[in-house]
Tab-separated table of C-alpha atoms in Angstrom:
chain	number	residue	atom	x	y	z
A	27	MET	CA	22.597	-2.499	3.067
A	28	ALA	CA	19.081	-1.457	3.912
A	29	THR	CA	15.991	-3.475	3.202
A	30	THR	CA	13.167	-1.902	1.254
A	31	ARG	CA	9.652	-1.760	2.621
A	32	ARG	CA	6.445	-1.840	0.645
A	33	PHE	CA	5.964	1.892	0.442
A	34	GLY	CA	3.707	3.087	-2.283
A	35	VAL	CA	2.821	6.311	-4.053
A	36	PHE	CA	0.325	6.829	-6.839
A	37	ALA	CA	1.057	9.928	-8.911
A	38	PHE	CA	-0.827	10.949	-12.013
A	39	GLY	CA	-1.871	13.681	-14.404
A	40	LYS	CA	-3.835	14.203	-17.612
A	41	GLN	CA	-1.961	14.022	-20.912
A	42	ALA	CA	-2.528	16.677	-23.553
A	43	SER	CA	-2.578	13.988	-26.222
A	44	LEU	CA	-2.359	10.254	-26.673
A	45	GLY	CA	1.220	9.024	-26.872
A	46	THR	CA	2.859	11.970	-25.145
A	47	PRO	CA	3.540	11.446	-21.438
A	48	LEU	CA	3.604	14.205	-18.894
A	49	ALA	CA	7.016	15.293	-17.646
A	50	SER	CA	5.833	15.189	-14.044
A	51	PRO	CA	2.622	14.351	-12.198
A	52	THR	CA	-0.063	16.866	-11.349
A	53	TYR	CA	-1.225	14.932	-8.297
A	54	ALA	CA	0.409	12.477	-5.920
A	55	VAL	CA	-1.326	10.497	-3.180
A	56	PRO	CA	-0.384	7.607	-0.937
A	57	LYS	CA	-1.642	4.227	-2.021
A	58	LEU	CA	-3.750	2.191	0.339
A	59	SER	CA	-3.005	-0.938	-1.615
A	60	GLY	CA	-2.107	-2.231	-5.040
A	61	ALA	CA	0.255	-1.074	-7.746
A	62	MET	CA	0.623	-0.631	-11.439
A	63	ARG	CA	2.748	-3.342	-12.966
A	64	PRO	CA	4.233	-4.121	-16.351
A	65	VAL	CA	2.731	-7.139	-18.079
A	66	LYS	CA	4.222	-9.171	-20.915
A	67	GLU	CA	1.781	-11.567	-22.479
A	68	ARG	CA	3.070	-14.748	-24.059
A	69	GLY	CA	1.278	-17.003	-26.455
A	70	ASP	CA	1.736	-20.721	-27.122
A	71	LEU	CA	1.739	-21.164	-30.852
A	72	PRO	CA	2.444	-24.404	-32.701
A	73	ARG	CA	5.788	-24.210	-34.410
A	74	LEU	CA	5.505	-26.731	-37.228
A	75	GLY	CA	9.023	-26.522	-38.531
A	76	THR	CA	11.569	-29.242	-38.197
A	77	VAL	CA	10.184	-30.789	-35.029
A	78	LEU	CA	6.722	-32.302	-34.856
A	79	SER	CA	4.172	-30.265	-32.896
A	80	ARG	CA	6.678	-28.361	-30.886
A	81	LEU	CA	5.139	-25.377	-29.152
A	82	GLY	CA	6.781	-22.030	-29.340
A	83	MET	CA	6.422	-19.340	-26.717
A	84	TYR	CA	6.066	-16.011	-28.418
A	85	THR	CA	5.754	-12.651	-26.786
A	86	GLN	CA	2.542	-10.917	-27.674
A	87	ARG	CA	1.725	-7.503	-26.361
A	88	ALA	CA	3.444	-5.806	-23.441
A	89	ARG	CA	1.401	-3.332	-21.468
A	90	GLY	CA	0.655	-2.022	-18.003
A	91	GLU	CA	-2.174	-2.800	-15.637
A	92	GLY	CA	-3.039	-2.592	-11.995
A	93	THR	CA	-5.615	-2.119	-9.272
A	94	VAL	CA	-4.966	0.733	-6.886
A	95	SER	CA	-6.843	1.987	-3.833
A	96	ILE	CA	-6.540	5.517	-2.505
A	97	MET	CA	-8.384	7.693	-0.023
A	98	GLY	CA	-10.913	10.341	-0.969
A	99	HIS	CA	-8.642	13.354	-1.335
A	100	PRO	CA	-10.848	16.299	-2.360
A	101	ASP	CA	-8.644	17.907	-4.999
A	102	GLU	CA	-7.078	14.830	-6.520
A	103	ILE	CA	-10.032	12.523	-7.155
A	104	GLY	CA	-11.794	14.856	-9.595
A	105	LEU	CA	-9.491	13.902	-12.451
A	106	LEU	CA	-10.190	10.234	-11.799
A	107	PHE	CA	-13.950	10.779	-11.989
A	108	TYR	CA	-13.516	12.670	-15.246
A	109	GLU	CA	-11.334	9.993	-16.809
A	110	ALA	CA	-13.832	7.309	-15.838
A	111	MET	CA	-17.049	9.157	-16.652
A	112	GLY	CA	-16.089	11.349	-19.614
A	113	ALA	CA	-17.830	14.664	-18.977
A	114	GLN	CA	-17.312	17.501	-16.539
A	115	ALA	CA	-18.524	20.991	-15.777
A	116	ILE	CA	-17.208	23.626	-13.389
A	117	SER	CA	-18.959	26.613	-11.899
A	118	GLY	CA	-18.676	28.885	-8.900
A	119	SER	CA	-16.034	31.309	-7.744
A	120	GLY	CA	-14.444	29.391	-4.912
A	121	PRO	CA	-14.988	26.838	-3.673
A	122	TYR	CA	-15.569	25.439	-7.128
A	123	THR	CA	-18.278	22.977	-8.052
A	124	HIS	CA	-17.184	20.180	-10.369
A	125	THR	CA	-19.985	18.111	-11.831
A	126	PHE	CA	-19.136	14.814	-13.510
A	127	THR	CA	-21.579	12.982	-15.737
A	128	MET	CA	-21.522	9.871	-17.880
A	129	ALA	CA	-20.631	10.049	-21.562
A	130	ASP	CA	-20.232	7.283	-24.119
A	131	ASP	CA	-16.632	8.298	-24.655
A	132	GLN	CA	-13.958	8.477	-22.012
A	133	PRO	CA	-11.169	11.005	-22.663
A	134	PHE	CA	-9.462	8.631	-25.080
A	135	SER	CA	-7.231	11.381	-26.431
A	136	ASN	CA	-6.341	12.621	-22.970
A	137	PRO	CA	-5.452	9.575	-20.883
A	138	LEU	CA	-3.407	9.582	-17.706
A	139	THR	CA	0.307	9.329	-17.194
A	140	VAL	CA	0.732	7.353	-13.986
A	141	TRP	CA	3.821	6.988	-11.831
A	142	SER	CA	3.623	4.092	-9.440
A	143	LYS	CA	6.115	3.656	-6.636
A	144	VAL	CA	6.658	0.418	-4.766
A	145	GLY	CA	9.466	0.454	-2.271
A	146	ASP	CA	12.019	2.755	-3.864
A	147	SER	CA	11.208	1.706	-7.431
A	148	TRP	CA	9.323	4.102	-9.682
A	149	TRP	CA	7.734	3.023	-12.953
A	150	ARG	CA	5.940	5.286	-15.369
A	151	PHE	CA	2.848	4.201	-17.289
A	152	ARG	CA	1.921	6.285	-20.302
A	153	ASP	CA	-1.497	6.272	-21.990
A	154	THR	CA	-3.328	4.913	-18.972
A	155	PHE	CA	-7.097	4.466	-18.975
A	156	ILE	CA	-9.434	3.834	-16.068
A	157	SER	CA	-11.208	0.581	-16.726
A	158	ARG	CA	-13.215	0.574	-13.497
A	159	LEU	CA	-13.663	3.139	-10.734
A	160	ALA	CA	-15.450	2.507	-7.467
A	161	VAL	CA	-16.098	4.939	-4.634
A	162	MET	CA	-17.027	3.356	-1.344
A	163	GLY	CA	-18.092	4.432	2.096
A	164	SER	CA	-18.773	2.311	5.152
A	165	THR	CA	-19.976	3.547	8.494
A	166	GLY	CA	-17.251	5.116	10.567
A	167	GLU	CA	-14.628	4.751	7.871
A	168	ASN	CA	-12.877	6.888	5.295
A	169	VAL	CA	-14.248	7.174	1.787
A	170	THR	CA	-11.992	5.209	-0.533
A	171	LEU	CA	-11.595	4.891	-4.279
A	172	GLU	CA	-10.530	1.719	-6.018
A	173	MET	CA	-9.645	1.681	-9.684
A	174	ASP	CA	-8.560	-0.784	-12.337
A	175	LEU	CA	-6.145	0.742	-14.829
A	176	VAL	CA	-4.698	-0.338	-18.165
A	177	SER	CA	-1.757	1.245	-19.982
A	178	PHE	CA	-0.280	1.067	-23.438
A	179	HIS	CA	3.275	1.765	-22.365
A	180	TYR	CA	5.580	1.367	-19.375
A	181	ASN	CA	9.144	2.057	-18.390
A	182	PRO	CA	11.254	2.215	-15.232
A	183	SER	CA	11.536	5.811	-14.244
A	184	ALA	CA	13.563	8.136	-12.137
A	185	ALA	CA	11.637	9.588	-9.230
A	186	PRO	CA	9.383	12.231	-10.759
A	187	THR	CA	9.174	15.771	-9.537
A	188	LEU	CA	6.127	15.676	-7.327
A	189	PRO	CA	3.611	18.533	-7.295
A	190	GLY	CA	4.196	21.465	-4.985
A	191	GLY	CA	2.555	19.938	-1.965
A	192	GLY	CA	4.341	16.615	-2.400
A	193	VAL	CA	2.325	13.531	-1.603
A	194	ALA	CA	-1.126	14.634	-0.478
A	195	ASP	CA	-1.495	12.961	2.870
A	196	GLU	CA	-3.319	15.367	5.055
A	197	GLU	CA	-6.860	16.468	5.669
A	198	PRO	CA	-9.419	17.423	4.535
A	199	ARG	CA	-10.707	14.033	3.510
A	200	PHE	CA	-14.122	12.595	2.883
A	201	LYS	CA	-15.496	10.103	5.367
A	202	TYR	CA	-18.628	8.048	5.873
A	203	ILE	CA	-19.207	9.855	9.142
A	204	GLY	CA	-21.855	12.519	9.277
A	205	SER	CA	-22.995	11.619	5.794
A	206	THR	CA	-26.464	12.376	4.515
A	207	THR	CA	-27.933	9.327	2.821
A	208	GLN	CA	-31.107	9.527	0.829
A	209	LEU	CA	-32.681	6.559	-0.917
A	210	GLU	CA	-36.156	5.667	-2.088
A	211	ALA	CA	-37.820	2.742	-3.807
A	212	ASN	CA	-40.030	3.321	-6.836
A	213	SER	CA	-39.371	7.040	-6.860
A	214	ALA	CA	-37.130	9.556	-8.549
A	215	VAL	CA	-36.992	11.554	-5.332
A	216	PRO	CA	-34.866	9.949	-2.633
A	217	VAL	CA	-35.636	10.651	1.007
A	218	THR	CA	-33.368	10.754	4.004
A	219	MET	CA	-32.600	7.473	5.746
A	220	THR	CA	-30.454	7.140	8.841
A	221	ASN	CA	-29.821	3.402	8.764
A	222	ILE	CA	-27.589	3.080	5.693
A	223	GLU	CA	-24.460	1.261	6.778
A	224	ASN	CA	-22.508	1.372	3.557
A	225	VAL	CA	-22.701	2.547	-0.029
A	226	SER	CA	-20.700	1.817	-3.148
A	227	LEU	CA	-20.834	3.337	-6.609
A	228	GLU	CA	-19.047	1.478	-9.400
A	229	ILE	CA	-18.355	2.789	-12.891
A	230	ASP	CA	-17.232	-0.063	-15.117
A	231	ARG	CA	-15.845	0.730	-18.577
A	232	THR	CA	-14.183	-2.641	-19.189
A	233	ALA	CA	-11.565	-0.728	-21.117
A	234	GLU	CA	-9.606	-2.848	-23.546
A	235	LEU	CA	-6.483	-1.855	-25.360
A	236	ARG	CA	-6.832	-2.158	-29.130
A	237	TYR	CA	-3.935	-2.284	-31.525
A	238	GLY	CA	-3.307	-2.061	-35.203
A	239	ALA	CA	-3.728	0.375	-38.009
A	240	GLN	CA	-7.346	-0.591	-38.492
A	241	VAL	CA	-8.344	0.481	-35.016
A	242	ASN	CA	-7.210	3.771	-33.624
A	243	PRO	CA	-6.286	3.081	-30.011
A	244	SER	CA	-8.072	6.240	-29.034
A	245	THR	CA	-11.436	5.024	-30.239
A	246	TYR	CA	-12.083	1.651	-28.704
A	247	SER	CA	-15.564	1.160	-27.348
A	248	PRO	CA	-15.711	0.315	-23.688
A	249	ASP	CA	-18.765	-0.524	-21.649
A	250	ARG	CA	-20.864	2.013	-19.858
A	251	LEU	CA	-21.930	0.111	-16.775
A	252	VAL	CA	-22.807	1.964	-13.602
A	253	SER	CA	-24.012	0.199	-10.488
A	254	PHE	CA	-24.824	1.185	-6.952
A	255	SER	CA	-25.155	-0.830	-3.779
A	256	ALA	CA	-26.214	-0.021	-0.265
A	257	GLY	CA	-26.563	-1.941	2.956
A	258	MET	CA	-29.002	-1.029	5.688
A	259	VAL	CA	-29.943	-2.310	9.107
A	260	TYR	CA	-33.581	-2.821	9.946
A	261	ASP	CA	-34.942	-0.549	12.626
A	262	SER	CA	-38.214	0.003	14.392
A	263	THR	CA	-39.194	2.880	12.110
A	264	GLN	CA	-39.092	0.469	9.175
A	265	GLN	CA	-36.806	2.642	7.080
A	266	GLY	CA	-36.117	0.901	3.836
A	267	TRP	CA	-38.624	-1.933	4.158
A	268	ASP	CA	-40.327	-0.517	1.106
A	269	PHE	CA	-37.316	-1.551	-0.987
A	270	LEU	CA	-38.016	-5.182	-0.145
A	271	GLU	CA	-41.761	-4.938	-0.704
A	272	GLN	CA	-41.388	-2.991	-3.924
A	273	PHE	CA	-38.937	-5.493	-5.350
A	274	PHE	CA	-41.080	-8.558	-4.692
A	275	THR	CA	-44.642	-7.248	-4.905
A	276	GLY	CA	-44.438	-4.037	-6.921
A	277	THR	CA	-45.993	-1.966	-4.189
A	278	THR	CA	-45.167	-0.713	-0.710
A	279	GLY	CA	-46.803	-0.133	2.653
A	280	GLY	CA	-47.781	-3.756	3.158
A	281	ALA	CA	-50.268	-3.526	0.280
A	282	GLY	CA	-48.626	-6.117	-1.934
A	283	THR	CA	-50.968	-8.898	-2.996
A	284	GLY	CA	-48.598	-11.211	-4.825
A	285	PRO	CA	-45.562	-11.608	-7.000
A	286	ASP	CA	-44.722	-8.748	-9.296
A	287	GLN	CA	-43.195	-9.118	-12.733
A	288	GLY	CA	-42.001	-5.537	-13.015
A	289	ILE	CA	-38.576	-4.091	-12.504
A	290	ALA	CA	-38.014	-2.351	-9.192
A	291	ARG	CA	-36.351	0.990	-9.556
A	292	GLY	CA	-35.113	3.391	-6.970
A	293	SER	CA	-33.043	6.500	-6.499
A	294	PHE	CA	-30.270	7.672	-4.225
A	295	ASP	CA	-28.418	10.790	-3.194
A	296	VAL	CA	-25.421	10.434	-0.907
A	297	LEU	CA	-23.557	13.428	0.488
A	298	PHE	CA	-20.451	12.088	2.160
A	299	GLY	CA	-19.188	13.446	5.435
A	300	LYS	CA	-15.821	15.111	5.798
A	301	HIS	CA	-13.176	16.084	8.255
A	302	PRO	CA	-12.660	18.746	9.282
A	303	SER	CA	-16.322	19.670	9.104
A	304	SER	CA	-15.344	23.283	8.453
A	305	PHE	CA	-13.953	22.277	5.054
A	306	ALA	CA	-16.034	24.034	2.407
A	307	GLY	CA	-15.841	21.147	-0.042
A	308	SER	CA	-18.034	18.098	-0.417
A	309	LEU	CA	-18.504	14.893	-2.399
A	310	ARG	CA	-21.937	13.825	-3.522
A	311	ILE	CA	-23.189	10.972	-5.696
A	312	GLN	CA	-26.749	11.048	-6.931
A	313	SER	CA	-28.996	9.328	-9.398
A	314	ASN	CA	-30.828	11.357	-11.964
A	315	GLY	CA	-34.263	9.859	-11.466
A	316	ALA	CA	-35.524	6.361	-10.793
A	317	ASN	CA	-32.664	4.756	-12.685
A	318	TRP	CA	-31.444	2.287	-10.099
A	319	GLU	CA	-32.633	-1.217	-10.959
A	320	TYR	CA	-31.862	-2.727	-7.616
A	321	GLU	CA	-32.452	-6.237	-6.416
A	322	THR	CA	-32.519	-7.638	-2.936
A	323	GLU	CA	-33.525	-10.657	-0.912
A	324	ARG	CA	-35.300	-11.150	2.366
A	325	PRO	CA	-32.755	-11.733	5.112
A	326	ASP	CA	-32.736	-14.924	7.143
A	327	ALA	CA	-33.163	-15.242	10.855
A	328	GLU	CA	-29.969	-16.378	12.486
A	329	ALA	CA	-29.011	-17.583	15.895
A	330	SER	CA	-26.118	-15.192	16.125
A	331	PRO	CA	-26.813	-11.861	17.784
A	332	SER	CA	-26.045	-9.850	14.666
A	333	LEU	CA	-28.130	-7.018	13.297
A	334	LEU	CA	-30.772	-7.710	10.699
A	335	GLU	CA	-29.431	-6.287	7.489
A	336	LEU	CA	-30.775	-5.750	3.996
A	337	GLU	CA	-28.511	-5.516	0.983
A	338	LEU	CA	-29.503	-3.641	-2.158
A	339	ASN	CA	-27.534	-3.654	-5.356
A	340	GLY	CA	-28.061	-3.235	-9.037
A	341	PRO	CA	-27.193	-1.336	-12.183
A	342	MET	CA	-28.139	2.179	-13.108
A	343	VAL	CA	-30.055	2.279	-16.363
A	344	TYR	CA	-29.644	4.929	-19.010
A	345	PRO	CA	-32.476	7.329	-18.245
A	346	ASP	CA	-35.252	7.989	-20.720
A	347	SER	CA	-35.397	11.691	-20.056
A	348	GLY	CA	-31.824	12.464	-19.197
A	349	SER	CA	-28.354	11.740	-20.338
A	350	THR	CA	-26.501	10.456	-17.316
A	351	GLU	CA	-27.065	7.479	-15.079
A	352	VAL	CA	-25.303	9.081	-12.163
A	353	THR	CA	-23.958	12.496	-11.282
A	354	VAL	CA	-20.925	13.102	-9.090
A	355	VAL	CA	-20.658	16.574	-7.581
A	356	LEU	CA	-17.268	17.443	-6.115
A	357	ILE	CA	-16.758	20.818	-4.465
A	358	ASN	CA	-13.132	21.745	-3.807
A	359	ASP	CA	-10.438	24.362	-4.328
A	360	VAL	CA	-9.460	23.348	-7.875
A	361	ASN	CA	-10.313	26.402	-9.951
A	362	ALA	CA	-10.332	24.884	-13.453
A	363	VAL	CA	-11.727	21.932	-15.288
A	364	TYR	CA	-9.627	18.807	-14.867
B	1	MET	CA	-26.489	25.486	-38.471
B	2	ALA	CA	-26.430	27.412	-35.216
B	3	GLU	CA	-28.317	25.840	-32.350
B	4	SER	CA	-29.178	27.325	-28.987
B	5	TYR	CA	-29.072	25.448	-25.698
B	6	ASP	CA	-29.946	26.365	-22.138
B	7	LEU	CA	-27.492	25.085	-19.553
B	8	PRO	CA	-26.275	26.313	-16.179
B	9	PRO	CA	-23.451	28.829	-16.594
B	10	GLY	CA	-19.954	27.414	-16.321
B	11	ASP	CA	-17.130	25.725	-18.200
B	12	TYR	CA	-17.819	22.332	-19.716
B	13	VAL	CA	-15.644	19.559	-21.082
B	14	GLY	CA	-17.041	16.525	-22.855
B	15	ASN	CA	-15.657	13.854	-25.140
B	16	ASP	CA	-16.616	12.444	-28.473
B	17	GLY	CA	-14.738	9.931	-30.591
B	18	GLU	CA	-12.404	12.670	-31.786
B	19	GLY	CA	-11.293	13.924	-28.389
B	20	GLU	CA	-12.110	16.581	-25.835
B	21	VAL	CA	-14.699	19.202	-26.595
B	22	ALA	CA	-14.685	22.283	-24.366
B	23	PHE	CA	-17.138	25.145	-24.273
B	24	SER	CA	-18.441	27.763	-21.877
B	25	VAL	CA	-21.963	28.784	-21.051
B	26	PRO	CA	-22.211	32.498	-20.253
B	27	ALA	CA	-23.975	34.007	-17.290
B	28	GLY	CA	-27.341	34.110	-18.986
B	29	GLY	CA	-27.349	30.329	-19.255
B	30	THR	CA	-27.791	30.183	-23.036
B	31	ILE	CA	-25.138	29.013	-25.472
B	32	GLN	CA	-25.462	29.406	-29.217
B	33	THR	CA	-23.092	27.374	-31.353
B	34	ASP	CA	-22.718	26.146	-34.898
B	35	ASP	CA	-19.896	23.741	-34.023
B	36	PRO	CA	-21.258	20.263	-34.723
B	37	ARG	CA	-18.948	18.664	-32.168
B	38	VAL	CA	-20.143	21.002	-29.414
B	39	GLN	CA	-23.722	20.374	-30.474
B	40	ALA	CA	-23.202	16.613	-30.389
B	41	VAL	CA	-21.578	16.652	-26.975
B	42	ILE	CA	-24.243	18.923	-25.490
B	43	GLN	CA	-27.018	16.757	-26.854
B	44	SER	CA	-25.501	13.450	-25.832
B	45	THR	CA	-23.924	14.380	-22.548
B	46	PHE	CA	-25.172	17.475	-20.837
B	47	LEU	CA	-28.792	18.018	-21.757
B	48	GLY	CA	-31.135	16.628	-19.172
B	49	ASN	CA	-28.594	16.573	-16.406
B	50	PRO	CA	-29.724	18.002	-13.134
B	51	GLU	CA	-28.263	21.439	-12.868
B	52	PRO	CA	-24.584	20.754	-13.441
B	53	GLY	CA	-22.482	23.035	-11.395
B	54	GLU	CA	-25.304	24.225	-9.245
B	55	PRO	CA	-23.530	26.014	-6.446
B	56	GLU	CA	-24.492	24.547	-3.128
B	57	VAL	CA	-23.348	25.433	0.327
B	58	HIS	CA	-23.615	22.800	2.987
B	59	ASP	CA	-23.644	23.223	6.700
B	60	GLU	CA	-21.778	20.936	9.034
B	61	THR	CA	-24.438	18.270	8.847
B	62	GLY	CA	-24.311	18.247	5.086
B	63	ALA	CA	-27.688	19.952	4.644
B	64	VAL	CA	-27.928	22.505	1.884
B	65	VAL	CA	-27.916	25.973	3.334
B	66	GLY	CA	-30.766	28.151	2.168
B	67	GLU	CA	-32.952	25.311	0.915
B	68	GLU	CA	-36.372	24.505	2.217
B	69	PRO	CA	-36.175	21.622	4.642
B	70	ALA	CA	-37.078	18.288	3.142
B	71	PRO	CA	-40.471	16.839	4.028
B	72	GLU	CA	-38.742	14.196	6.105
B	73	PRO	CA	-38.588	15.170	9.738
B	74	GLU	CA	-34.875	14.842	10.344
B	75	PRO	CA	-32.292	15.497	7.698
B	76	GLU	CA	-29.711	13.292	8.928
B	77	THR	CA	-26.727	11.593	9.653
B	78	GLN	CA	-25.080	8.421	10.678
B	79	PRO	CA	-25.620	7.802	14.339
B	80	GLU	CA	-21.949	8.144	15.155
B	81	GLY	CA	-22.086	11.839	14.503
B	82	GLU	CA	-18.513	12.323	15.624
B	83	GLU	CA	-15.932	13.759	13.382
B	84	GLY	CA	-13.331	11.210	12.546
């Protein structure tokens, strides 16, 4: 008898229609952590029959859910951005430029089929929606994606036939090394900063599964919340100090005269690094104007010899003159829309 | 009624409450359509976006090749500089 380790694979593909699972995944990547799992919800309902106030445990819905982290694999992550954001465009003749933008509607009619492996146990999750997708980079580390998923249907599965390349576990990959980070307070035009330690973009749909004949499961209305955060270290060139001044005084350059009642807005444009650097692809996240309603606070002095750091975070607002809060540009070898 | 839109050339996929809506913008960058679903998706999703699909080529530092240098002195990178 052999013991089973906590191996994990996350395999997925886009369904042609709601309710019809794929026969096999289009993409397969190693998991960094997490898993999809079946969930059976039970409800305590009073059962006022022959026994006074006896509670009955009744099964309510059964569904799938999970939080999964993966690395930034150039070809595979495009489908995840599309499923979370809802709109995509492709151009170019190789490498191909995929541009993802926010839409009110996720691909409700074209959800994911997900196969999740833990140890040697495969389960398949049909009609899977991305409830939240975050892409994160921290200095010196790999770019990672974390997603919350919900599914209408699950079943134990035989091992699926993996795509031609098997589990994608080789370079190129995106990293937060050699990245170009541009941010600016009170401006739609971000400028290059070299002291950004980490960035995180989060797309939160708060997807909920709806049931019943009255509500078509393909038309529930999720949220459209996009937020961005960044952490920077103070340096002698005062990069980023304007974020602090703009937030509290409404002006920059030391010209603030008092508290400001306005909303501080900023912009960002992050082009992640990659390895190998010869890889023709890239991953870029950018705001479409001064849509980032960040907030921050003045850091404290501390006795410990740590660096002085400033944290910025806040939601992206729906722009007045545009139609997307954030744009994700992914250049890779995938020659068709996802 | 047919409407005309200017968008960067390429293939597009959007979503409305009914499902996926796909269309292509030809090389000239103008699409004319009388499909109300395509019109709705273009108006609600793609108009106003910054040059979707704009082909960019980056050098090893991530700078866009062929673009004027930004006003900032140094386009640049995390201090580590090393490839992973």
